PDB file of C-alpha atoms in Angstrom:
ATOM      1  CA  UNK A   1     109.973 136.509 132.673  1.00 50.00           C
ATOM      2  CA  UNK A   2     111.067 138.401 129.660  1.00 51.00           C
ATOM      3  CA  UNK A   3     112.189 135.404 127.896  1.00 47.00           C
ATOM      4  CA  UNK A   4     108.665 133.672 128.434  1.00 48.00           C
ATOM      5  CA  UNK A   5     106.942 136.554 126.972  1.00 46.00           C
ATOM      6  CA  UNK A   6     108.904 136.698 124.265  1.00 44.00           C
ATOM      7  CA  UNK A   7     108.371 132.594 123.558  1.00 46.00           C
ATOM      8  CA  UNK A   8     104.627 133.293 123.945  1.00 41.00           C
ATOM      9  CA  UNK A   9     105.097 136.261 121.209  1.00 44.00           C
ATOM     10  CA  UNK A  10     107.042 133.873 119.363  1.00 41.00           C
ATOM     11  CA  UNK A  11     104.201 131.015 118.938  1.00 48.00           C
ATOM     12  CA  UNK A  12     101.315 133.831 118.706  1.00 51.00           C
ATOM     13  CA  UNK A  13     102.980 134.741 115.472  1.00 46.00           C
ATOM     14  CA  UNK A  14     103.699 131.377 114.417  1.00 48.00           C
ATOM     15  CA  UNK A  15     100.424 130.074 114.907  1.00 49.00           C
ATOM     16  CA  UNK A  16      98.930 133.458 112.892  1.00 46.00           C
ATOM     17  CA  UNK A  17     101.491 132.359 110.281  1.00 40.00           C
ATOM     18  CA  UNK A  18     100.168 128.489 109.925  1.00 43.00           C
ATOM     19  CA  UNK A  19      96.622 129.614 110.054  1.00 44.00           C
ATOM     20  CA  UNK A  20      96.959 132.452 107.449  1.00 44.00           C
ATOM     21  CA  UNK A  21      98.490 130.005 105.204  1.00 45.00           C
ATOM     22  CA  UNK A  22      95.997 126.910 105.945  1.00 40.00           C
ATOM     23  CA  UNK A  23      93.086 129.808 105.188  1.00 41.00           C
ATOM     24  CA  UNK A  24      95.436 130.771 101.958  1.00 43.00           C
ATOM     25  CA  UNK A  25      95.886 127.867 100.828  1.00 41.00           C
ATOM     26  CA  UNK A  26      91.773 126.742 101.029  1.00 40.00           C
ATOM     27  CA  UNK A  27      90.632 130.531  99.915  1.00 42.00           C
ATOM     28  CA  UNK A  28      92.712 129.657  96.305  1.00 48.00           C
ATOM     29  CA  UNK A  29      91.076 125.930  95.944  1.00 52.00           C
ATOM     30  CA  UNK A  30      88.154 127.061  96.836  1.00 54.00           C
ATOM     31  CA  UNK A  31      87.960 130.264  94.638  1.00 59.00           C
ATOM     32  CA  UNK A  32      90.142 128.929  91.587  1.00 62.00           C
ATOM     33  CA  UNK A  33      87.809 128.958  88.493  1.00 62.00           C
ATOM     34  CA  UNK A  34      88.324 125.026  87.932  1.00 80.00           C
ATOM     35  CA  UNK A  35      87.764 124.693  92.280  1.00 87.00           C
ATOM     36  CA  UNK A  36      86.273 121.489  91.969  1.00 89.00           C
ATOM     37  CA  UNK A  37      88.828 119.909  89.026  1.00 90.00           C
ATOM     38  CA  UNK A  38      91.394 120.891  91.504  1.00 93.00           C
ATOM     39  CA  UNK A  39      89.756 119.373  94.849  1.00 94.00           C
ATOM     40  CA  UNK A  40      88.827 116.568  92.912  1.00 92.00           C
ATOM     41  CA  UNK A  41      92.548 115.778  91.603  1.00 93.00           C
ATOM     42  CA  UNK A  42      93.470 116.303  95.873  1.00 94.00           C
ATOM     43  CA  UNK A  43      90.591 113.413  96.500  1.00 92.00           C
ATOM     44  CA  UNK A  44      91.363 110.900  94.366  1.00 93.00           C
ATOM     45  CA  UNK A  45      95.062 111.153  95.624  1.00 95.00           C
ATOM     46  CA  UNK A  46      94.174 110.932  99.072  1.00 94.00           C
ATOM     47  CA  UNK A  47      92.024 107.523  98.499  1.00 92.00           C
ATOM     48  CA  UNK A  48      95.207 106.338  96.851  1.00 94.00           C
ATOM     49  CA  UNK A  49      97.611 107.049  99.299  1.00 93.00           C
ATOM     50  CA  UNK A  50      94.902 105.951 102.338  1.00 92.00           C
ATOM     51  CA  UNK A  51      94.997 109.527 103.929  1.00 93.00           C
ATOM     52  CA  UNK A  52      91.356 109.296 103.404  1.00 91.00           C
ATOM     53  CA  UNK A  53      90.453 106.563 105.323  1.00 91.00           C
ATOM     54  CA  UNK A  54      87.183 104.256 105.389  1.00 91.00           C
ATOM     55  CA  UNK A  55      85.271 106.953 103.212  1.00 86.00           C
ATOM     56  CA  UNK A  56      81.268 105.774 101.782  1.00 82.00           C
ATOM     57  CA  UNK A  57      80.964 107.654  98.700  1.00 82.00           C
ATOM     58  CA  UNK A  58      82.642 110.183  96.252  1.00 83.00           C
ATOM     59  CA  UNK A  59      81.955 113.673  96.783  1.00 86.00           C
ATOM     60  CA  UNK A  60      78.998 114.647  94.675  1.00 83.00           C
ATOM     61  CA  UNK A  61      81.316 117.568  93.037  1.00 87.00           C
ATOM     62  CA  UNK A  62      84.129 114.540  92.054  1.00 88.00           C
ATOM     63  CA  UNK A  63      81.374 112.799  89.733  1.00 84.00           C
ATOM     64  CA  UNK A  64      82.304 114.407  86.775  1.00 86.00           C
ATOM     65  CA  UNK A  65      86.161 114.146  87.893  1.00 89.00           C
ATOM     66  CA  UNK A  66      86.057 110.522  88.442  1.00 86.00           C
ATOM     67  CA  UNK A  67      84.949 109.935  85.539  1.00 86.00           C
ATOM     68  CA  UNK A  68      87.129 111.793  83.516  1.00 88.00           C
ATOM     69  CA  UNK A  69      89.613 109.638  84.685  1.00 89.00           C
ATOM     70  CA  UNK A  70      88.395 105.959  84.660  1.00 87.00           C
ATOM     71  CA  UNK A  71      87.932 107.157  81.155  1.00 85.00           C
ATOM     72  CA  UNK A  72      90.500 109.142  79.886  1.00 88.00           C
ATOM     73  CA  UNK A  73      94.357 108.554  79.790  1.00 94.00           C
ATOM     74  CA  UNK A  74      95.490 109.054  83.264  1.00 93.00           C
ATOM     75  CA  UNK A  75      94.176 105.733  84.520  1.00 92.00           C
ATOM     76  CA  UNK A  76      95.403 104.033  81.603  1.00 94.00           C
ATOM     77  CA  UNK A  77      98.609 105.457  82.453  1.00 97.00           C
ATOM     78  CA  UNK A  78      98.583 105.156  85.822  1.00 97.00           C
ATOM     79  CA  UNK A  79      97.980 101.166  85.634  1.00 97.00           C
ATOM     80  CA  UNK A  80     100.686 101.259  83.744  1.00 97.00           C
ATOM     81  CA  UNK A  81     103.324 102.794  85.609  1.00 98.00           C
ATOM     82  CA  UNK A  82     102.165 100.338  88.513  1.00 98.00           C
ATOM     83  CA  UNK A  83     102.361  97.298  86.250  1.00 98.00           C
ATOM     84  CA  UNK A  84     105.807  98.532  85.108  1.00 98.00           C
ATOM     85  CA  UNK A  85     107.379  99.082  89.295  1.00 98.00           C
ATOM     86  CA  UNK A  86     106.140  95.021  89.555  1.00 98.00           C
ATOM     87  CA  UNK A  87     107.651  93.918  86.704  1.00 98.00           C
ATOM     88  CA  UNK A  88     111.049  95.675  87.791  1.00 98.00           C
ATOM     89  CA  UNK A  89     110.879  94.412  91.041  1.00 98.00           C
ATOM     90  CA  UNK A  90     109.606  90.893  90.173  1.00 97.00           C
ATOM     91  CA  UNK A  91     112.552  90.417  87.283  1.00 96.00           C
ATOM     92  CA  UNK A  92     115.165  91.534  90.302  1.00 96.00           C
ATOM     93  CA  UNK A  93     113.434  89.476  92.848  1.00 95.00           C
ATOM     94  CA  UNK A  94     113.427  86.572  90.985  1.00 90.00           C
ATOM     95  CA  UNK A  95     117.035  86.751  89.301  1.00 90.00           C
ATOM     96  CA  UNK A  96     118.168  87.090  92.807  1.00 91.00           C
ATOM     97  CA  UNK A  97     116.280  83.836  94.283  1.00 89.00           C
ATOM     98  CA  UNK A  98     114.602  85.512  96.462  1.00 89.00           C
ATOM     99  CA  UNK A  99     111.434  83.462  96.259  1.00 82.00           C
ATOM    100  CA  UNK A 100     113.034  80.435  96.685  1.00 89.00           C
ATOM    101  CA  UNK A 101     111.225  77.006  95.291  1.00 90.00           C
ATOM    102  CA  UNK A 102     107.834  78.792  95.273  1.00 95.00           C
ATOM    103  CA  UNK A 103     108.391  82.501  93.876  1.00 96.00           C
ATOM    104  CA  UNK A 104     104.360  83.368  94.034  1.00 97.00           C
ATOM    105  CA  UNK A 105     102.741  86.795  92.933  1.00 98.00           C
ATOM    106  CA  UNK A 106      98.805  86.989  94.466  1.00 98.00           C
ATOM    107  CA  UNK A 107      96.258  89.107  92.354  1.00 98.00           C
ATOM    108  CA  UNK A 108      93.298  90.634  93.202  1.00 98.00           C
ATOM    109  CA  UNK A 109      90.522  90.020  90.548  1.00 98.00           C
ATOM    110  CA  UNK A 110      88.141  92.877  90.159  1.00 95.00           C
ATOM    111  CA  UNK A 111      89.938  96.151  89.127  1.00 94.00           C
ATOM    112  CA  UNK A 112      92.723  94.690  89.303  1.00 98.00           C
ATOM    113  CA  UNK A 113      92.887  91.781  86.617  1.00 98.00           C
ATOM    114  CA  UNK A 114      89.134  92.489  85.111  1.00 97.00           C
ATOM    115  CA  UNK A 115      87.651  95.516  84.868  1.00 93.00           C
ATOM    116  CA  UNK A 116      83.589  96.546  85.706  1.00 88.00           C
ATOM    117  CA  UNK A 117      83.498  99.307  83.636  1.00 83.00           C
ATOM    118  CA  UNK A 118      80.659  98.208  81.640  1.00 83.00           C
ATOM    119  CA  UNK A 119      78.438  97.807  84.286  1.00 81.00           C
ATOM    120  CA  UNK A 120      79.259 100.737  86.356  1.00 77.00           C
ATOM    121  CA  UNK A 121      78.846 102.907  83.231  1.00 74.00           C
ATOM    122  CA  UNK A 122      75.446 101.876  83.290  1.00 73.00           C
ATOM    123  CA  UNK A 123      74.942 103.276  86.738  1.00 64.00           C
ATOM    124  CA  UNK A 124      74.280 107.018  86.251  1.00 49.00           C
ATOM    125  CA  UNK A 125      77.660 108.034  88.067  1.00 44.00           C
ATOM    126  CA  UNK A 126      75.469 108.454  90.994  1.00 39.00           C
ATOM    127  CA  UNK A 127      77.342 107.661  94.707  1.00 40.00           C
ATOM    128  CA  UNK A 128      74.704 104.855  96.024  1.00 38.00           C
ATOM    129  CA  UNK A 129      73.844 104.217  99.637  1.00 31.00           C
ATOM    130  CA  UNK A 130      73.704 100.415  99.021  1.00 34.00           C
ATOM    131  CA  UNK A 131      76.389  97.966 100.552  1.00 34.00           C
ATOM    132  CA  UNK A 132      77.439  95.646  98.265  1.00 38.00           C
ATOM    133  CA  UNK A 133      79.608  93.746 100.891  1.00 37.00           C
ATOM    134  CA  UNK A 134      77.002  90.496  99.947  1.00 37.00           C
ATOM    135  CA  UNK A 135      78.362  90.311  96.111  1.00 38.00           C
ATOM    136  CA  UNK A 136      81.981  90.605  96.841  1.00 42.00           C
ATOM    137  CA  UNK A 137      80.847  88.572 100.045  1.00 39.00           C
ATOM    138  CA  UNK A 138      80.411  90.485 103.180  1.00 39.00           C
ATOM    139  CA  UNK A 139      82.799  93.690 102.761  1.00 38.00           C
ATOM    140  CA  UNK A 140      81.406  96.991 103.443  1.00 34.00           C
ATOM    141  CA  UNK A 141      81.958  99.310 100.276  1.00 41.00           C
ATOM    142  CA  UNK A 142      80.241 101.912  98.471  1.00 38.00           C
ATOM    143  CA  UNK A 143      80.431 102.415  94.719  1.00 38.00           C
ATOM    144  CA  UNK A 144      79.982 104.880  92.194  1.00 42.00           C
ATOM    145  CA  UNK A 145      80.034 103.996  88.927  1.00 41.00           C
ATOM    146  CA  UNK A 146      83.113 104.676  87.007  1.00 39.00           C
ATOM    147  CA  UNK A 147      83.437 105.561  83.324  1.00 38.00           C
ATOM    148  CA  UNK A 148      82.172 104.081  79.884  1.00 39.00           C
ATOM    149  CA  UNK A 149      85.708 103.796  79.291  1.00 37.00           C
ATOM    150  CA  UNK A 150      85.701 100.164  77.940  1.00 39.00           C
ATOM    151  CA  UNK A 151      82.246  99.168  75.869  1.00 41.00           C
ATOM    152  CA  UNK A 152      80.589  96.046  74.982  1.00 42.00           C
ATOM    153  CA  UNK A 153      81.932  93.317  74.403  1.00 44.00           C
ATOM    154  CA  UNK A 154      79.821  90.753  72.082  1.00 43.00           C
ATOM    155  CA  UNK A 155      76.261  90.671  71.698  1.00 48.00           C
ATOM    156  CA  UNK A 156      75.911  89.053  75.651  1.00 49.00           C
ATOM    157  CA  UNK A 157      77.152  92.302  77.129  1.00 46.00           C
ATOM    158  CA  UNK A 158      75.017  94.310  74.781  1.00 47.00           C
ATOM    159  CA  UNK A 159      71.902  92.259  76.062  1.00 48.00           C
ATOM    160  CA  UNK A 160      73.001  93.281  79.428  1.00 46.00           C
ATOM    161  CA  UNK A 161      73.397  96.848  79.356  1.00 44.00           C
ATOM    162  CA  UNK A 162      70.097  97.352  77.378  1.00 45.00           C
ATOM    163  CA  UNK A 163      68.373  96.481  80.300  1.00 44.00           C
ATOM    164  CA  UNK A 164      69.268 100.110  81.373  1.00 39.00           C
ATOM    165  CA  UNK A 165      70.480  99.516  84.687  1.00 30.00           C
ATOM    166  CA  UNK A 166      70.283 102.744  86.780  1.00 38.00           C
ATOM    167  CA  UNK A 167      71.665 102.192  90.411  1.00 41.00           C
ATOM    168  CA  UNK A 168      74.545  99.476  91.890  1.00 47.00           C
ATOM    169  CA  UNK A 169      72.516  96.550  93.577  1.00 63.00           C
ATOM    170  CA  UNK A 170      73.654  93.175  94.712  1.00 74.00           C
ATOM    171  CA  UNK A 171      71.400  91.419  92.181  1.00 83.00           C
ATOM    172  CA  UNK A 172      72.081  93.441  89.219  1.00 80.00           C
ATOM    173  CA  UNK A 173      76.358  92.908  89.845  1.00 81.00           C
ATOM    174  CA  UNK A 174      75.544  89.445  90.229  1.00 87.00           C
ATOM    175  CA  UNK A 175      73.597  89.069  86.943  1.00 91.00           C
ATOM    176  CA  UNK A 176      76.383  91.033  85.212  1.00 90.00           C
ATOM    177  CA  UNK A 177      79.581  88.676  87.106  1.00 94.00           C
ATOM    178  CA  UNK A 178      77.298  85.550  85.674  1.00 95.00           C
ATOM    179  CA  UNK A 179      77.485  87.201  81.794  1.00 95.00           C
ATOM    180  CA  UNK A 180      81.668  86.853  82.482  1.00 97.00           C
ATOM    181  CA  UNK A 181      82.435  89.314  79.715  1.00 95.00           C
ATOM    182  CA  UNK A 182      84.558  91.722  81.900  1.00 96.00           C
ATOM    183  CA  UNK A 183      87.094  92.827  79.578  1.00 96.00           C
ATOM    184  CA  UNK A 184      91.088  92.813  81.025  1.00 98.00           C
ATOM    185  CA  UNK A 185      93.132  95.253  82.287  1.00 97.00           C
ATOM    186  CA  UNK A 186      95.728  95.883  79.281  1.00 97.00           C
ATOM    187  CA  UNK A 187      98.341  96.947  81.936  1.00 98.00           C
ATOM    188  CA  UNK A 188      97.359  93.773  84.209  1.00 98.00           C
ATOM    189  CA  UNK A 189      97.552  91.352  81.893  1.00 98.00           C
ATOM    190  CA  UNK A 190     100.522  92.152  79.827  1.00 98.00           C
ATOM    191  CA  UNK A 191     102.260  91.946  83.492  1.00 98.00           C
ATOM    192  CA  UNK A 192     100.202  88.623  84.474  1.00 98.00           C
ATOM    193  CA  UNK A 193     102.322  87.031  81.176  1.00 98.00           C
ATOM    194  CA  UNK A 194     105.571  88.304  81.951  1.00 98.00           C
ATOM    195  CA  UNK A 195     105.030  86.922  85.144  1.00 98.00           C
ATOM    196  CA  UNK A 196     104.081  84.070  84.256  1.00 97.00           C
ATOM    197  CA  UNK A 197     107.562  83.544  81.900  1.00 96.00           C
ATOM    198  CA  UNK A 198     109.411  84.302  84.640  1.00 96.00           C
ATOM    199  CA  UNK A 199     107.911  81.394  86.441  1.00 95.00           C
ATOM    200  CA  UNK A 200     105.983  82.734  88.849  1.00 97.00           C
ATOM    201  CA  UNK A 201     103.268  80.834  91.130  1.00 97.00           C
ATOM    202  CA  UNK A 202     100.233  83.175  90.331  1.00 98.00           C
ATOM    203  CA  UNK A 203      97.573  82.850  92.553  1.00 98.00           C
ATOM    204  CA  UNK A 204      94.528  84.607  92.120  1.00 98.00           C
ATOM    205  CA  UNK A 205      92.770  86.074  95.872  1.00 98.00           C
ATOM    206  CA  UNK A 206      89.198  87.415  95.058  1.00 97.00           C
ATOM    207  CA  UNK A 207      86.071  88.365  97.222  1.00 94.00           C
ATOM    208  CA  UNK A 208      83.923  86.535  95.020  1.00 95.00           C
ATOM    209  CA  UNK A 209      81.964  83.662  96.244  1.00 95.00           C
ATOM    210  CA  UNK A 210      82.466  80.629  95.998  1.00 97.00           C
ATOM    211  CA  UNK A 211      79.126  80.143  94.155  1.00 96.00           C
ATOM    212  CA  UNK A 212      80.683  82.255  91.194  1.00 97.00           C
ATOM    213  CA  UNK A 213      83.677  80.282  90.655  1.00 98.00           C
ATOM    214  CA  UNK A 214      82.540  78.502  87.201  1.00 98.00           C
ATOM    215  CA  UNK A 215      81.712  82.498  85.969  1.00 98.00           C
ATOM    216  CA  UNK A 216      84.876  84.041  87.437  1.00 98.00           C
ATOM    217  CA  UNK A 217      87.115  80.962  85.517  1.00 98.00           C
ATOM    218  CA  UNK A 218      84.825  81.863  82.431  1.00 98.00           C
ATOM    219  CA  UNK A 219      85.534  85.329  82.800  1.00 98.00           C
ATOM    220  CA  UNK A 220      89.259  85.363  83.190  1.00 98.00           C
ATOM    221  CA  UNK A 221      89.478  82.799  80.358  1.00 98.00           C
ATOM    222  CA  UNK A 222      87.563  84.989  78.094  1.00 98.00           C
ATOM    223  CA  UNK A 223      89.717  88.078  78.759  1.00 98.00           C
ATOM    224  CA  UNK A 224      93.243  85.779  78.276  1.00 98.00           C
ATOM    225  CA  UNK A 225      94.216  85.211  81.253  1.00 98.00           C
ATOM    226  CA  UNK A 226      94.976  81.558  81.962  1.00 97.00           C
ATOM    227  CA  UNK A 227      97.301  78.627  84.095  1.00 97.00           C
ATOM    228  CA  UNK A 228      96.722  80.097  87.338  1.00 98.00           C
ATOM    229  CA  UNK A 229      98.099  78.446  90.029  1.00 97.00           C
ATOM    230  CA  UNK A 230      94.489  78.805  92.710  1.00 97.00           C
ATOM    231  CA  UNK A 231      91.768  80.907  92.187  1.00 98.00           C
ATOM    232  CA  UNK A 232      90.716  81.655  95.988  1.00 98.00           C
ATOM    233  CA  UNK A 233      86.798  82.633  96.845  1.00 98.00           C
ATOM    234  CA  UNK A 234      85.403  83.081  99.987  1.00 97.00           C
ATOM    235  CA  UNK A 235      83.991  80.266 101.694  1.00 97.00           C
ATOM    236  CA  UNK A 236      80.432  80.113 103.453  1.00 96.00           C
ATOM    237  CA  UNK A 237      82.604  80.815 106.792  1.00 96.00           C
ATOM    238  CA  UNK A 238      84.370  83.809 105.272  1.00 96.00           C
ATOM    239  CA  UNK A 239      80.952  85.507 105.471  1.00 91.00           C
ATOM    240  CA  UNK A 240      80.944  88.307 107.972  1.00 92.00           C
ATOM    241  CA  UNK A 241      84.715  88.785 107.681  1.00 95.00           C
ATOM    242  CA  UNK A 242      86.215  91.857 106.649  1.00 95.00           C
ATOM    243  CA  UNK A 243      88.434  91.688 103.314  1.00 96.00           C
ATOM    244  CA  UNK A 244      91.780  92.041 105.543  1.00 97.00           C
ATOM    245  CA  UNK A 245      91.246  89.587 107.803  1.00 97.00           C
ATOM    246  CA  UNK A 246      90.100  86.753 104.918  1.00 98.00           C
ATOM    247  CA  UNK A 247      93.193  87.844 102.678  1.00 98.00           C
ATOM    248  CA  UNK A 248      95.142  87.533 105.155  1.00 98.00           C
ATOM    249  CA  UNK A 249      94.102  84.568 106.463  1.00 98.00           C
ATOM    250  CA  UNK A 250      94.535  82.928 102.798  1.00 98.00           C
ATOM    251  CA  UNK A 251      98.116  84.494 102.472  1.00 98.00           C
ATOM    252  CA  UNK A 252      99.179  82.991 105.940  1.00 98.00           C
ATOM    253  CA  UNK A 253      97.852  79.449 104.315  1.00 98.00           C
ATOM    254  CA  UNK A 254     100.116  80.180 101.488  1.00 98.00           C
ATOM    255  CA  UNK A 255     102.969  80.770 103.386  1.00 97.00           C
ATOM    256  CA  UNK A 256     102.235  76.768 105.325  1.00 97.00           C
ATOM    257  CA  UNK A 257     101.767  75.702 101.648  1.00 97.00           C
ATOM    258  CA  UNK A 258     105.496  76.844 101.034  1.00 96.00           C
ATOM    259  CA  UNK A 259     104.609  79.537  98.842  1.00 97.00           C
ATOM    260  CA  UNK A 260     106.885  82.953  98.947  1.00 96.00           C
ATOM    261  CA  UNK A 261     105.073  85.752  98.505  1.00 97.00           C
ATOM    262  CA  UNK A 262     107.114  88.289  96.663  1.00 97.00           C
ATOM    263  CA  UNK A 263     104.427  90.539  95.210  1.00 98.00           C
ATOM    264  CA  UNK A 264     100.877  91.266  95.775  1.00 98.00           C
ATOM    265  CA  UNK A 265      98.534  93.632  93.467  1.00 98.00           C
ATOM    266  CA  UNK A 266      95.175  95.378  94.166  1.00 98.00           C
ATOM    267  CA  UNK A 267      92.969  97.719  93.903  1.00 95.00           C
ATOM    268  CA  UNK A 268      92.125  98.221  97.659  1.00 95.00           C
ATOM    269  CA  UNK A 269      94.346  98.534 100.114  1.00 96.00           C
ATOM    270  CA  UNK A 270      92.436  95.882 102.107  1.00 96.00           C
ATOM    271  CA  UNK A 271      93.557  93.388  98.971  1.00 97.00           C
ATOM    272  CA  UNK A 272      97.608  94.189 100.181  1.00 97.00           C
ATOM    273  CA  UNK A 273      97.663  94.717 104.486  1.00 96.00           C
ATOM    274  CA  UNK A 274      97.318  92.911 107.484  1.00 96.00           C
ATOM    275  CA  UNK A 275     100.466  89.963 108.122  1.00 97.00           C
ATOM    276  CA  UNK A 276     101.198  87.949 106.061  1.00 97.00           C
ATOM    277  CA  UNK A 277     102.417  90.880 103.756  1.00 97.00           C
ATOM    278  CA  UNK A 278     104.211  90.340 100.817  1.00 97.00           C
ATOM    279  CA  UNK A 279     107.780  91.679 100.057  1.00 97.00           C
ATOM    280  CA  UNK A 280     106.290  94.637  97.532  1.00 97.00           C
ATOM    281  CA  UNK A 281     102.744  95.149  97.654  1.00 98.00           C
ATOM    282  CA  UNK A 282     101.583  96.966  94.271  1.00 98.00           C
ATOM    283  CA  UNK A 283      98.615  99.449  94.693  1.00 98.00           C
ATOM    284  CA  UNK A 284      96.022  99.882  91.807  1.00 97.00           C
ATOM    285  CA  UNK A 285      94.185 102.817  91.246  1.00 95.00           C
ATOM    286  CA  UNK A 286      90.489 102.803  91.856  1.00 91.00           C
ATOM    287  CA  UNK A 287      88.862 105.950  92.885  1.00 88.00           C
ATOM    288  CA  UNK A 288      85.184 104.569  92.729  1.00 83.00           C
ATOM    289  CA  UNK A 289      84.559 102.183  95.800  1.00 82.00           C
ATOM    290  CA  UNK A 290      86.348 101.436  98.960  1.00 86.00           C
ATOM    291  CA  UNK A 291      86.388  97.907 100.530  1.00 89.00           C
ATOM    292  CA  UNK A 292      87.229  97.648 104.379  1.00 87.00           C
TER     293      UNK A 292
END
């Protein structure tokens, strides 16, 4: 009896111990002077590790925060450091023979190899409530418009943003995918090349449709990327699917094809799960949108 009070004592402090320091810990980001920097900074890394799950919109306090970023170093940076870990594992893999006859790298295309800064800029940084699973062809996401980070490009982009675009809408991304100025990602494309001289397969796996194949070549051609091995869109009957099950449905055809899949960069964790994975899978950061 004595020693079951005492275990009961035991957890009653225990428990007072865990919640003083949960209430600690949310008292000092809550009433640090820069609370919502520091929240903000806790966010974005919890949409990059996936703690955060399916999540619609970012926090109306992480505006300013998430913009910071897109626009400042840290992203910069961050691609790098991501493009870097592939190249170090794709020079090993490959020395090594791992991939066999058909050493293949997939890529993601928006966020990943292009970037849709100029349009988001033009967005107001406001977290919309429209789904734009029809323009990257039926998967759910919500954006908010990232930062001004990269500007126009040529008098066609220029056109573009004067028309002042204020909110995210199907139409509107569409108009801007058909302009196919999207500038690269200096990280992603300096690690496309490298790839590429290593003699990797790349094949490019996009939710794009099919119907914007001739402005996604245009695009990725303007912004130096080039000799792909397959640029894959989704297909009328990939409508409805989610962006895990039609990646990896494409990766498993890869596999019959005889490809190896040794690497596999996105911006979405819904670009890099669900079988067939590939040996490393390469996360890019993107705290503006989440794709199911």
């Amino acid at each position: 009896m004595r020693l079951l009070l005492l275990l009961v004592l035991v957890l009653a402090a225990a428990a007072a111990v865990a919640n003083a320091g949960a209430e600690s810990v949310l008292r000092s980001v809550t009433d640090a002077p820069d609370a919502d920097a520091l929240f903000c900074d806790s966010w974005m890394l919890s949409v990059e590790t996936g703690n955060a799950g399916p999540w619609r919109q970012v926090p109306a306090r992480c505006g300013a925060s998430v913009r910071a970023y897109m626009e400042g170093d840290r992203y910069a940076s961050d691609s790098a450091v991501a493009a870097a870990e592939s190249l170090a594992f794709a020079s090993q893999a490959f020395a090594s023979g791992e991939g066999g006859a058909k050493p293949a790298w997939v890529f993601d295309v928006d966020e990943t190899l292009l970037s849709n800064a100029p349009y988001y800029a033009q967005s107001g940084w406001g977290a919309t409530q429209t789904s734009v699973e029809s323009h990257l062809s039926a998967q759910t996401s919500q954006y908010v418009d990232p930062s001004p980070a990269i500007r126009s490009h040529g008098e066609a982009i220029s056109s573009f943003l004067a028309s002042g675009l204020v909110e995210f809408n199907e139409t509107s991304f569409d108009a801007w995918v058909d302009v196919a100025k999207a500038p690269a990602l200096p990280s992603s494309l300096k690690l496309y090349n490298e790839l590429q001289g290593l003699g990797f397969h790349i094949i490019l796996l996009t939710g794009r449709s099919e119907s914007q194949r001739n402005a996604t070549e245009e695009n990725l051609l303007f912004a130096g990327y080039h000799s792909w091995e397959k640029l894959i869109l989704r297909q009328p009957s990939d409508i409805g699917k989610t962006a895990v099950q039609y990646k990896s449905e494409r990766r498993a055809v890869m596999e019959v094809e005889g490809f190896k899949i040794l690497g596999n960069s996105g911006d979405q964790w819904s670009d890099l799960i669900g079988l067939p994975v590939s040996t490393r899978s390469f996360k890019l950061p993107n705290p503006m949108y989440y794709i199911s």
